[in-house]
Amino acid sequence: MSSFENGWALTLIVFLPAVGAAAVLAIPKAQEEAQKWTALLFAGVSFVLSVIVAFQFDYGAADKIQFGPDSTLTWIGAINSNYAIGIDGISLPLLVLSTFMTVLSIIYSWNHWPEPHNPKVFSALILVLATGMAGTFVALDLILFFVFFEVVLLPMYFMIGIWGDRNKVTIPVLGMETEMRLYAAIKFFLFTLFGSAFMLLGFLALYFKSGLETFSMISLSGGGAERGLEGLAVWVFAALFLGFAVKVPMFPFHTWLPDAHTAAPTVGSVLLAAILLKLGTYAFVRIAIPIMPEQSQNWAPVIGILAVVGIIYASLACLAQTDMKRLIAFSSVGHMGFVMLGIATLTDIGINAAIIGMVAHGIITGLLFFLAGSMSHRYHTREMARLGGNQKLLPIMGGILGFTAMASLGLPGLAGFWGEFLSLLAAFNPLDGLSIPLFRTLMVIGAVGTVLAAGYLLWMLQKVNFGEPSDEWLEHEMHDVDGYELAAWVPLLVATLAIGVFPKIVFGATTDAVSEMVRMAFGG
Amino acid sequence: MNVSLDFHALLPELLLTATVLGVLIVDLLPVRKQWTAVVGLVGLFAAFVPLLTLGFCDSLAFCEETAVRSMFGGSYVIDTFSLVLKGLFLASAFLAVLISAGYLERGRFWEGEYYFLLLCSVLGAVVMASSRGLVTMFVALELVTGPTFLLAGWRKGNARSNEAALKFFIVGVLSASVLLFGMSLVYGTTGELTFSGIREAIVGFELADPGFSDLPLLNIAVLFTLLGFAFKIAAVPFHFWTPDTYEGAPTPVTAYLSVVSKAAGFVGLLVVSYQAFATLRSIWGPALWILAAASMTIGNLSALRQDNIVRMLGYSSIAQGGFILAPFGAAVSSGVTGAQLEDAFFATVTYLLIYAFMNLGAFAVVIATAKRIGSVDVNDWGGLYQYAPGLAGLTMIFFFSLAGIPPLAGWFAKLVMFRSLIGVGNWGIALAVIAAVNSVVAFVYYARVVKAAWFDPVPEDVLTGEARSAYVAPTLGLAMGIAAAVVVVVGIFPAVLSELGEMTKVFVAGF
């Protein structure tokens, strides 16, 4: 094996953006062009490498860990933690998605710097974020995973806090009035930190109490570790669940999400929706199910019920929104509900559905947030009541918005369809041992959720796109989509369509890996 | 009695003593007073060299090999643990002198005397790391604390500084007498002065009388000794002097107190608990469990309400002290194994190593920013990043490291702390959960400083005229640079420091 396949490819994909961040920070503040090009260069090389990896990936052995180093590389000897990285069919699509969205975010930012303008720090933050995101998807050591999982917090905190929404809000409970960005930034951080503190305790308990004394996800999986935990297993799963569920976010831990999404600058919302939410669901698939299959079965009904409650709750919440960005944010909670429902069935169909659902949601909701950002950039408002007639003012943008909304509501032929359809299908027939009546009920309620989703997205389209433009815009000259926007969006549109008509792009990687994982975890 | 001295082993202490005298002599010479700082820095650096030759004795030709260098009837020992901790004290003192240099010059303080006292205190800390007997330890501890009483009052014209010194002095004397009382009881019951002798005597009692029903005094002796140290490390409820002293003392002195002086207290606690009272875990385990839980909770909750950043850091250091104490709580569990005790010891030492750099860095940033805007009120720090991006970046690094956010070094300290607790049974897990909740609470006030520096607008009433000068004393800049480099590098490659912590494990393994 070449050194490229022997860990170097993944290492470069993960750490090139971090090196890029340092390089951008080293460029003097005035040279904005140089900063942008440097950022694009590092993110671009990282993306190209991930595409090369995707082409060299052996799809015949998608269930095997590939591209990892041959030998064990010790990272922290004192606590027996290793630099263990690698990808299989489950992580590959998400890895490519994360590098892809990073590049598009930088392209979109080219002429869309949110206030206060500071391309240097902003692009450095995007790049640090990219390292954290890609790293989470390749880490195979629990401590390494934890570090990457947490590294994304800092850049997002600063993105929301510095470039976020400056409108005033009143903090619930405390009754203090503050700016939206400040409230959202600290809320986002505290929620995630709370979850991940307990997640870390769970990881440590897995290390010691399982009797295996290893942080390797591979060695811990298969159920042996779980049996070693005995009575503690339920608590360990609870700790992991808390960490992952906050990040997803699942109902009732979702309340940070609408605030963070609404307050974040456009690129922040895009990356938050497209990648950061996937870290939680990915952790369920990568860590919770393989390492703790028995507890996963015990908890599956709870997860399923919370997922469906999330779907319905989010849909109803969407119908009550007046702010376009907030509506899209709540729709994310709903879509992640479908992903979690798929995972809760613990079948290979369900988990495949979850992964394609993650990819599709990343692309589609990412695009929706781009659109919402560009529209509020032009109209200086996100109030849907004032945006009516957008289709007449900005025909191309309106068209893209229509297409994306259709994709988001799960129109067959577009990417969003597969995740929703297959996770409902999987709920019809969950893993042996799970309650069939319960999951079929969840399926029916989830199906109602898809109707509601169609309802709120069409309602949004109707309010934003259709009708006559209000008089307040007559004076303004509106620019339709510009080149940078097209450059960032067309790839997403193509991907939406491509995955929609040819889902094998994702399933080709995931199917074998998922069935092998399910077989390992639950036998048969 | 034939006293033979191992001069190689004593070289760090001898060099430091020479430096202390050197500072006094240079102070008398007709040269600029900054030379006293230079002498101090050179002396600290020189004292570091023999630590390396002692540590790598095996691979050095001229070095005469001995297993463990023990002197004065076993009450002064140079082993790996003492070498690592001496290294920490010297490195922290080096940074503390760098931080002090610009501050003293600007404030027109007495410089020669300042460095003389500071280095005396460092000498005490270095001796502390090797003390393995009641008398040596007491003398070392008083040598650490004594000079700092004076240093705390160095801002002579300032009422708060006077209050700080007086409060510190009274509490310090009280804690010394409590400690001395405890030590005298230990001596009275065991009849031994060295810790190894005390340990053997206690083992002997245990064989004769399991449960010590004849020796209730031993419980009191242990608890009073611990109590004396609890004052030094500012553990709740013995912390009341801390915020006032920290706020009133000159900030470089506060930085020194919160790191070197505190670490010296922890070294004493480590040695006494894991060596002298090694078999009495059932007494000190629960006591320190409670102190740890109380310190982190009360420290964090009090810090939430502070607007003065120095005071906030004072409470923060109480809370961090709780985190450092937490691994001691692992000893509560009766079924704890030798390896688990080693892990607990390792966790405390590693936390101390990391804490020293991030806390010194945080104080250095506070000093630099306070010079810039003339205020340590968190609300006045608004918009720091707009006019001093470097300082704002360093604020982020040190405060988020204290909060334990990866990839900054603090996360690893927290990790090893949790790690030592999770493996040892339900009491350990309970303390780990308390610590986990506390680390979230702590984030709120650390983030408040970062929020002010990065997100808030520049307040109108700061930054006028002279205060706008962007000058940061080069020594202070160097101190911040070193601390930041350590915090970032250790955050990404924790093995750099954890290997040092790992080496000290042999200390516990010996008992």
GROMACS .gro file of N, CA and C in nm, chain A residues 304-412:
model
  327
  304GLY      N    1  -3.702   0.619   1.900
  304GLY     CA    2  -3.803   0.627   1.794
  304GLY      C    3  -3.914   0.726   1.831
  305ILE      N    4  -3.962   0.715   1.955
  305ILE     CA    5  -4.072   0.804   1.996
  305ILE      C    6  -4.025   0.949   1.996
  306LEU      N    7  -3.906   0.974   2.052
  306LEU     CA    8  -3.856   1.112   2.053
  306LEU      C    9  -3.837   1.164   1.911
  307ALA      N   10  -3.792   1.074   1.821
  307ALA     CA   11  -3.771   1.115   1.683
  307ALA      C   12  -3.903   1.160   1.621
  308VAL      N   13  -4.007   1.080   1.643
  308VAL     CA   14  -4.136   1.114   1.581
  308VAL      C   15  -4.197   1.237   1.647
  309VAL      N   16  -4.183   1.247   1.779
  309VAL     CA   17  -4.230   1.369   1.845
  309VAL      C   18  -4.159   1.489   1.783
  310GLY      N   19  -4.028   1.473   1.760
  310GLY     CA   20  -3.952   1.581   1.698
  310GLY      C   21  -4.007   1.617   1.560
  311ILE      N   22  -4.041   1.514   1.481
  311ILE     CA   23  -4.093   1.540   1.345
  311ILE      C   24  -4.220   1.624   1.352
  312ILE      N   25  -4.314   1.577   1.435
  312ILE     CA   26  -4.443   1.646   1.441
  312ILE      C   27  -4.428   1.784   1.504
  313TYR      N   28  -4.353   1.788   1.614
  313TYR     CA   29  -4.335   1.915   1.684
  313TYR      C   30  -4.270   2.018   1.592
  314ALA      N   31  -4.166   1.974   1.520
  314ALA     CA   32  -4.095   2.068   1.434
  314ALA      C   33  -4.185   2.116   1.322
  315SER      N   34  -4.267   2.025   1.266
  315SER     CA   35  -4.355   2.067   1.157
  315SER      C   36  -4.454   2.171   1.206
  316LEU      N   37  -4.511   2.146   1.324
  316LEU     CA   38  -4.608   2.242   1.376
  316LEU      C   39  -4.538   2.374   1.407
  317ALA      N   40  -4.418   2.364   1.462
  317ALA     CA   41  -4.344   2.487   1.493
  317ALA      C   42  -4.316   2.565   1.365
  318CYS      N   43  -4.284   2.493   1.257
  318CYS     CA   44  -4.256   2.560   1.129
  318CYS      C   45  -4.376   2.641   1.084
  319LEU      N   46  -4.495   2.581   1.103
  319LEU     CA   47  -4.615   2.650   1.056
  319LEU      C   48  -4.640   2.778   1.134
  320ALA      N   49  -4.576   2.790   1.251
  320ALA     CA   50  -4.600   2.909   1.333
  320ALA      C   51  -4.493   3.015   1.311
  321GLN      N   52  -4.396   2.989   1.223
  321GLN     CA   53  -4.286   3.085   1.208
  321GLN      C   54  -4.320   3.197   1.110
  322THR      N   55  -4.266   3.313   1.137
  322THR     CA   56  -4.279   3.422   1.041
  322THR      C   57  -4.143   3.451   0.978
  323ASP      N   58  -4.038   3.400   1.043
  323ASP     CA   59  -3.902   3.427   0.998
  323ASP      C   60  -3.858   3.309   0.912
  324MET      N   61  -3.815   3.338   0.789
  324MET     CA   62  -3.783   3.233   0.695
  324MET      C   63  -3.670   3.143   0.745
  325LYS      N   64  -3.566   3.206   0.802
  325LYS     CA   65  -3.451   3.128   0.845
  325LYS      C   66  -3.487   3.038   0.963
  326ARG      N   67  -3.572   3.090   1.049
  326ARG     CA   68  -3.613   3.012   1.165
  326ARG      C   69  -3.697   2.893   1.121
  327LEU      N   70  -3.779   2.916   1.017
  327LEU     CA   71  -3.859   2.806   0.964
  327LEU      C   72  -3.768   2.694   0.914
  328ILE      N   73  -3.665   2.732   0.839
  328ILE     CA   74  -3.573   2.630   0.786
  328ILE      C   75  -3.504   2.559   0.902
  329ALA      N   76  -3.471   2.637   1.007
  329ALA     CA   77  -3.405   2.577   1.122
  329ALA      C   78  -3.493   2.470   1.185
  330PHE      N   79  -3.620   2.503   1.206
  330PHE     CA   80  -3.709   2.404   1.265
  330PHE      C   81  -3.727   2.284   1.173
  331SER      N   82  -3.727   2.309   1.041
  331SER     CA   83  -3.743   2.197   0.949
  331SER      C   84  -3.625   2.100   0.965
  332SER      N   85  -3.508   2.153   1.005
  332SER     CA   86  -3.394   2.065   1.030
  332SER      C   87  -3.424   1.968   1.143
  333VAL      N   88  -3.488   2.018   1.248
  333VAL     CA   89  -3.523   1.929   1.361
  333VAL      C   90  -3.609   1.816   1.308
  334GLY      N   91  -3.704   1.849   1.222
  334GLY     CA   92  -3.791   1.746   1.165
  334GLY      C   93  -3.714   1.646   1.081
  335HIS      N   94  -3.627   1.696   0.995
  335HIS     CA   95  -3.553   1.604   0.909
  335HIS      C   96  -3.461   1.514   0.990
  336MET      N   97  -3.400   1.571   1.093
  336MET     CA   98  -3.315   1.487   1.177
  336MET      C   99  -3.401   1.385   1.251
  337GLY      N  100  -3.527   1.417   1.274
  337GLY     CA  101  -3.620   1.320   1.332
  337GLY      C  102  -3.633   1.198   1.243
  338PHE      N  103  -3.645   1.221   1.110
  338PHE     CA  104  -3.653   1.106   1.019
  338PHE      C  105  -3.523   1.024   1.024
  339VAL      N  106  -3.411   1.094   1.030
  339VAL     CA  107  -3.284   1.022   1.038
  339VAL      C  108  -3.280   0.936   1.163
  340MET      N  109  -3.321   0.995   1.276
  340MET     CA  110  -3.317   0.920   1.401
  340MET      C  111  -3.417   0.806   1.401
  341LEU      N  112  -3.532   0.826   1.335
  341LEU     CA  113  -3.630   0.717   1.325
  341LEU      C  114  -3.567   0.600   1.250
  342GLY      N  115  -3.497   0.632   1.142
  342GLY     CA  116  -3.430   0.526   1.066
  342GLY      C  117  -3.330   0.452   1.152
  343ILE      N  118  -3.253   0.527   1.230
  343ILE     CA  119  -3.154   0.462   1.317
  343ILE      C  120  -3.223   0.377   1.423
  344ALA      N  121  -3.336   0.428   1.476
  344ALA     CA  122  -3.403   0.357   1.585
  344ALA      C  123  -3.457   0.222   1.540
  345THR      N  124  -3.483   0.203   1.411
  345THR     CA  125  -3.532   0.072   1.366
  345THR      C  126  -3.422  -0.033   1.375
  346LEU      N  127  -3.298   0.009   1.377
  346LEU     CA  128  -3.183  -0.082   1.389
  346LEU      C  129  -3.176  -0.184   1.276
  347THR      N  130  -3.239  -0.155   1.163
  347THR     CA  131  -3.229  -0.245   1.047
  347THR      C  132  -3.135  -0.185   0.945
  348ASP      N  133  -3.089  -0.269   0.850
  348ASP     CA  134  -2.999  -0.208   0.752
  348ASP      C  135  -3.071  -0.109   0.661
  349ILE      N  136  -3.200  -0.132   0.635
  349ILE     CA  137  -3.272  -0.033   0.554
  349ILE      C  138  -3.277   0.100   0.629
  350GLY      N  139  -3.312   0.091   0.758
  350GLY     CA  140  -3.328   0.212   0.836
  350GLY      C  141  -3.198   0.291   0.846
  351ILE      N  142  -3.088   0.220   0.866
  351ILE     CA  143  -2.962   0.293   0.886
  351ILE      C  144  -2.911   0.346   0.752
  352ASN      N  145  -2.933   0.270   0.645
  352ASN     CA  146  -2.902   0.324   0.512
  352ASN      C  147  -2.983   0.451   0.486
  353ALA      N  148  -3.111   0.444   0.523
  353ALA     CA  149  -3.197   0.561   0.506
  353ALA      C  150  -3.142   0.677   0.586
  354ALA      N  151  -3.094   0.646   0.708
  354ALA     CA  152  -3.042   0.753   0.792
  354ALA      C  153  -2.922   0.820   0.726
  355ILE      N  154  -2.834   0.739   0.667
  355ILE     CA  155  -2.714   0.800   0.610
  355ILE      C  156  -2.747   0.881   0.485
  356ILE      N  157  -2.830   0.825   0.398
  356ILE     CA  158  -2.864   0.905   0.280
  356ILE      C  159  -2.946   1.028   0.323
  357GLY      N  160  -3.023   1.009   0.431
  357GLY     CA  161  -3.098   1.124   0.483
  357GLY      C  162  -3.004   1.233   0.532
  358MET      N  163  -2.895   1.192   0.596
  358MET     CA  164  -2.798   1.292   0.644
  358MET      C  165  -2.737   1.366   0.526
  359VAL      N  166  -2.696   1.289   0.425
  359VAL     CA  167  -2.631   1.353   0.310
  359VAL      C  168  -2.728   1.447   0.241
  360ALA      N  169  -2.851   1.397   0.220
  360ALA     CA  170  -2.950   1.479   0.149
  360ALA      C  171  -2.982   1.604   0.229
  361HIS      N  172  -3.002   1.586   0.358
  361HIS     CA  173  -3.033   1.703   0.441
  361HIS      C  174  -2.919   1.803   0.438
  362GLY      N  175  -2.796   1.751   0.439
  362GLY     CA  176  -2.681   1.840   0.434
  362GLY      C  177  -2.683   1.924   0.308
  363ILE      N  178  -2.710   1.860   0.195
  363ILE     CA  179  -2.708   1.933   0.069
  363ILE      C  180  -2.826   2.029   0.058
  364ILE      N  181  -2.946   1.976   0.088
  364ILE     CA  182  -3.067   2.055   0.062
  364ILE      C  183  -3.081   2.168   0.162
  365THR      N  184  -3.068   2.134   0.291
  365THR     CA  185  -3.086   2.240   0.390
  365THR      C  186  -2.971   2.339   0.385
  366GLY      N  187  -2.853   2.287   0.351
  366GLY     CA  188  -2.742   2.380   0.329
  366GLY      C  189  -2.779   2.483   0.223
  367LEU      N  190  -2.835   2.434   0.113
  367LEU     CA  191  -2.874   2.523   0.004
  367LEU      C  192  -2.985   2.618   0.049
  368LEU      N  193  -3.081   2.565   0.127
  368LEU     CA  194  -3.189   2.653   0.175
  368LEU      C  195  -3.133   2.767   0.259
  369PHE      N  196  -3.034   2.735   0.342
  369PHE     CA  197  -2.976   2.842   0.424
  369PHE      C  198  -2.897   2.941   0.340
  370PHE      N  199  -2.829   2.890   0.237
  370PHE     CA  200  -2.763   2.982   0.143
  370PHE      C  201  -2.867   3.079   0.086
  371LEU      N  202  -2.979   3.022   0.041
  371LEU     CA  203  -3.084   3.104  -0.022
  371LEU      C  204  -3.140   3.205   0.076
  372ALA      N  205  -3.167   3.156   0.198
  372ALA     CA  206  -3.223   3.248   0.297
  372ALA      C  207  -3.124   3.361   0.325
  373GLY      N  208  -2.996   3.325   0.328
  373GLY     CA  209  -2.895   3.427   0.352
  373GLY      C  210  -2.890   3.529   0.240
  374SER      N  211  -2.890   3.479   0.116
  374SER     CA  212  -2.883   3.571   0.003
  374SER      C  213  -3.005   3.658  -0.006
  375MET      N  214  -3.120   3.600   0.028
  375MET     CA  215  -3.242   3.682   0.021
  375MET      C  216  -3.241   3.790   0.127
  376SER      N  217  -3.200   3.754   0.249
  376SER     CA  218  -3.202   3.859   0.351
  376SER      C  219  -3.091   3.961   0.323
  377HIS      N  220  -2.989   3.918   0.249
  377HIS     CA  221  -2.886   4.011   0.206
  377HIS      C  222  -2.946   4.117   0.113
  378ARG      N  223  -3.042   4.075   0.030
  378ARG     CA  224  -3.102   4.169  -0.066
  378ARG      C  225  -3.216   4.247  -0.005
  379TYR      N  226  -3.303   4.175   0.070
  379TYR     CA  227  -3.422   4.243   0.121
  379TYR      C  228  -3.400   4.305   0.259
  380HIS      N  229  -3.291   4.267   0.323
  380HIS     CA  230  -3.264   4.311   0.460
  380HIS      C  231  -3.375   4.273   0.554
  381THR      N  232  -3.446   4.168   0.524
  381THR     CA  233  -3.544   4.116   0.617
  381THR      C  234  -3.560   3.968   0.589
  382ARG      N  235  -3.601   3.895   0.692
  382ARG     CA  236  -3.632   3.754   0.670
  382ARG      C  237  -3.780   3.728   0.698
  383GLU      N  238  -3.856   3.836   0.719
  383GLU     CA  239  -3.999   3.822   0.745
  383GLU      C  240  -4.066   3.774   0.618
  384MET      N  241  -4.129   3.656   0.626
  384MET     CA  242  -4.187   3.602   0.504
  384MET      C  243  -4.302   3.687   0.454
  385ALA      N  244  -4.371   3.753   0.547
  385ALA     CA  245  -4.486   3.834   0.507
  385ALA      C  246  -4.443   3.947   0.414
  386ARG      N  247  -4.319   3.993   0.431
  386ARG     CA  248  -4.274   4.106   0.348
  386ARG      C  249  -4.206   4.061   0.221
  387LEU      N  250  -4.173   3.932   0.214
  387LEU     CA  251  -4.093   3.886   0.101
  387LEU      C  252  -4.177   3.848  -0.020
  388GLY      N  253  -4.308   3.848  -0.009
  388GLY     CA  254  -4.394   3.797  -0.116
  388GLY      C  255  -4.355   3.851  -0.252
  389GLY      N  256  -4.375   3.767  -0.355
  389GLY     CA  257  -4.346   3.811  -0.490
  389GLY      C  258  -4.201   3.802  -0.528
  390ASN      N  259  -4.127   3.731  -0.451
  390ASN     CA  260  -3.985   3.715  -0.479
  390ASN      C  261  -3.961   3.660  -0.619
  391GLN      N  262  -4.053   3.571  -0.663
  391GLN     CA  263  -4.037   3.508  -0.794
  391GLN      C  264  -4.033   3.613  -0.905
  392LYS      N  265  -4.107   3.720  -0.888
  392LYS     CA  266  -4.108   3.825  -0.990
  392LYS      C  267  -3.986   3.913  -0.982
  393LEU      N  268  -3.944   3.938  -0.859
  393LEU     CA  269  -3.829   4.028  -0.842
  393LEU      C  270  -3.699   3.958  -0.878
  394LEU      N  271  -3.686   3.834  -0.828
  394LEU     CA  272  -3.562   3.760  -0.849
  394LEU      C  273  -3.597   3.623  -0.908
  395PRO      N  274  -3.622   3.617  -1.036
  395PRO     CA  275  -3.675   3.492  -1.092
  395PRO      C  276  -3.582   3.372  -1.074
  396ILE      N  277  -3.452   3.390  -1.093
  396ILE     CA  278  -3.364   3.273  -1.084
  396ILE      C  279  -3.358   3.223  -0.940
  397MET      N  280  -3.341   3.317  -0.850
  397MET     CA  281  -3.333   3.277  -0.711
  397MET      C  282  -3.464   3.212  -0.667
  398GLY      N  283  -3.572   3.269  -0.710
  398GLY     CA  284  -3.702   3.211  -0.677
  398GLY      C  285  -3.713   3.069  -0.730
  399GLY      N  286  -3.664   3.051  -0.851
  399GLY     CA  287  -3.670   2.916  -0.911
  399GLY      C  288  -3.589   2.817  -0.828
  400ILE      N  289  -3.469   2.859  -0.791
  400ILE     CA  290  -3.385   2.768  -0.711
  400ILE      C  291  -3.451   2.738  -0.578
  401LEU      N  292  -3.512   2.841  -0.520
  401LEU     CA  293  -3.580   2.821  -0.392
  401LEU      C  294  -3.693   2.720  -0.407
  402GLY      N  295  -3.768   2.733  -0.516
  402GLY     CA  296  -3.878   2.640  -0.540
  402GLY      C  297  -3.826   2.497  -0.553
  403PHE      N  298  -3.721   2.482  -0.632
  403PHE     CA  299  -3.663   2.349  -0.653
  403PHE      C  300  -3.617   2.290  -0.520
  404THR      N  301  -3.548   2.373  -0.441
  404THR     CA  302  -3.491   2.322  -0.316
  404THR      C  303  -3.601   2.287  -0.216
  405ALA      N  304  -3.704   2.370  -0.212
  405ALA     CA  305  -3.814   2.339  -0.121
  405ALA      C  306  -3.877   2.206  -0.160
  406MET      N  307  -3.892   2.183  -0.290
  406MET     CA  308  -3.947   2.056  -0.335
  406MET      C  309  -3.857   1.940  -0.290
  407ALA      N  310  -3.728   1.961  -0.306
  407ALA     CA  311  -3.634   1.856  -0.263
  407ALA      C  312  -3.647   1.832  -0.113
  408SER      N  313  -3.664   1.940  -0.039
  408SER     CA  314  -3.669   1.929   0.106
  408SER      C  315  -3.794   1.857   0.152
  409LEU      N  316  -3.904   1.875   0.082
  409LEU     CA  317  -4.026   1.808   0.127
  409LEU      C  318  -4.031   1.663   0.082
  410GLY      N  319  -3.928   1.618   0.014
  410GLY     CA  320  -3.917   1.476  -0.016
  410GLY      C  321  -3.982   1.436  -0.146
  411LEU      N  322  -3.978   1.521  -0.245
  411LEU     CA  323  -4.035   1.489  -0.375
  411LEU      C  324  -3.955   1.374  -0.438
  412PRO      N  325  -4.021   1.269  -0.483
  412PRO     CA  326  -3.947   1.161  -0.546
  412PRO      C  327  -3.868   1.211  -0.666
   0.00000   0.00000   0.00000
